[in-house]
XYZ file of N, CA and C in Angstrom:
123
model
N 0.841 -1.207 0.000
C 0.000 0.000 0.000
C 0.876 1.257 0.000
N 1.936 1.543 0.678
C 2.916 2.069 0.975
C 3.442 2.541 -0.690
N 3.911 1.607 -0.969
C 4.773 1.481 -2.147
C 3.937 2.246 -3.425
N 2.578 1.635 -3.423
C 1.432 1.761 -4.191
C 1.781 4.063 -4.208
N 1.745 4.323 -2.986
C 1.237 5.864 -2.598
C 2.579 6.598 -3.206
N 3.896 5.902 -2.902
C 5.285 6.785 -3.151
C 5.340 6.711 -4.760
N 4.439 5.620 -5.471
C 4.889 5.357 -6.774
C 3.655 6.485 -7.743
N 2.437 6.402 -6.813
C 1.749 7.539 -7.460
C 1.876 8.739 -7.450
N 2.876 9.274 -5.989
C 3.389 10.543 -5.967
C 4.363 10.447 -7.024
N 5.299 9.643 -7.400
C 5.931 10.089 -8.483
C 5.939 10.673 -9.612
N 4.480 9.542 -10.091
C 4.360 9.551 -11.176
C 3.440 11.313 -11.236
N 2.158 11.456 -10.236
C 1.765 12.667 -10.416
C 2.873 13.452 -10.470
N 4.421 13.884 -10.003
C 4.689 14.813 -10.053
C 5.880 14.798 -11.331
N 5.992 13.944 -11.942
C 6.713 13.680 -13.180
C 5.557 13.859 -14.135
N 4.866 13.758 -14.199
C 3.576 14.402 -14.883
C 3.176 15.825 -15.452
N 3.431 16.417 -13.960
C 3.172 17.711 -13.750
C 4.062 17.962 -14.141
N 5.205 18.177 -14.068
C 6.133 18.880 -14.712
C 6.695 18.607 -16.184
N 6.327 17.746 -16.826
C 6.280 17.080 -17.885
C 5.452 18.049 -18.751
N 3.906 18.077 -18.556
C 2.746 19.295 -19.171
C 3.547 20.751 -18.750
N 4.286 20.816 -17.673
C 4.184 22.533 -17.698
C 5.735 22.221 -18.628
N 6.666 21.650 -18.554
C 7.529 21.884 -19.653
C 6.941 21.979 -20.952
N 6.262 21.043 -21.592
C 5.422 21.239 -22.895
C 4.972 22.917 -22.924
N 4.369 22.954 -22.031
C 3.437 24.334 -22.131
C 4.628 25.295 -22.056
N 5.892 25.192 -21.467
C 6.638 26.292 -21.552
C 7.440 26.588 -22.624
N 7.534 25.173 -23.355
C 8.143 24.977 -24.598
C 6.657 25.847 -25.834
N 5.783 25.282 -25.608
C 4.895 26.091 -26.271
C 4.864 27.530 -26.743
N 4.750 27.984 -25.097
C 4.759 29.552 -25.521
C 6.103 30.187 -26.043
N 7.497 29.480 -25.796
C 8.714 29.784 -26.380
C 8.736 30.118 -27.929
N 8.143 28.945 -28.286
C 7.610 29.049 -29.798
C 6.564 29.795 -30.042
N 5.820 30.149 -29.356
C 4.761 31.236 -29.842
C 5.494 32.815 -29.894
N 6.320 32.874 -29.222
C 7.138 34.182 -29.075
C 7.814 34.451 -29.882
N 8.527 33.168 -29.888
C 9.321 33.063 -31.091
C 8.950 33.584 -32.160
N 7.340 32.483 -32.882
C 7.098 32.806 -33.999
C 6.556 34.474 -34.077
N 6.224 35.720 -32.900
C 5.902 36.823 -32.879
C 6.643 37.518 -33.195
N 7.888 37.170 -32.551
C 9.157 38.090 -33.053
C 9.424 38.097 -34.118
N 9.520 36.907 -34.680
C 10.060 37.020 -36.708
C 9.060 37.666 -36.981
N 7.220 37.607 -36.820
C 6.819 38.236 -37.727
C 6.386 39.250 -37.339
N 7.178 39.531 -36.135
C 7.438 41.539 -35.868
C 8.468 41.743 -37.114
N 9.257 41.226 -36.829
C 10.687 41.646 -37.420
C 10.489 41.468 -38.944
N 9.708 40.611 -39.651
C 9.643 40.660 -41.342
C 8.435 40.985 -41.437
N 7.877 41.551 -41.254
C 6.984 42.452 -41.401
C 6.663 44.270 -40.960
């Protein structure tokens, strides 16, 4: 039962930070793509 609880905390928090990297990688590229088309345009 023990084992069961430390292995789901893991996994929730390898999870979580897994989606907010995606999402931070996301908006990197959304900025990204703002700036070029500040800049060529």
């Amino acid at each position: 039962m023990y084992r069961q609880g430390v292995i789901f905390i893991i996994l929730h928090l390898t999870s979580s930070t897994y989606l907010r990297v995606i999402f931070s990688v996301e908006q990197s590229a959304l900025l990204v793509k703002l700036l070029v088309s500040l800049w060529f345009f």
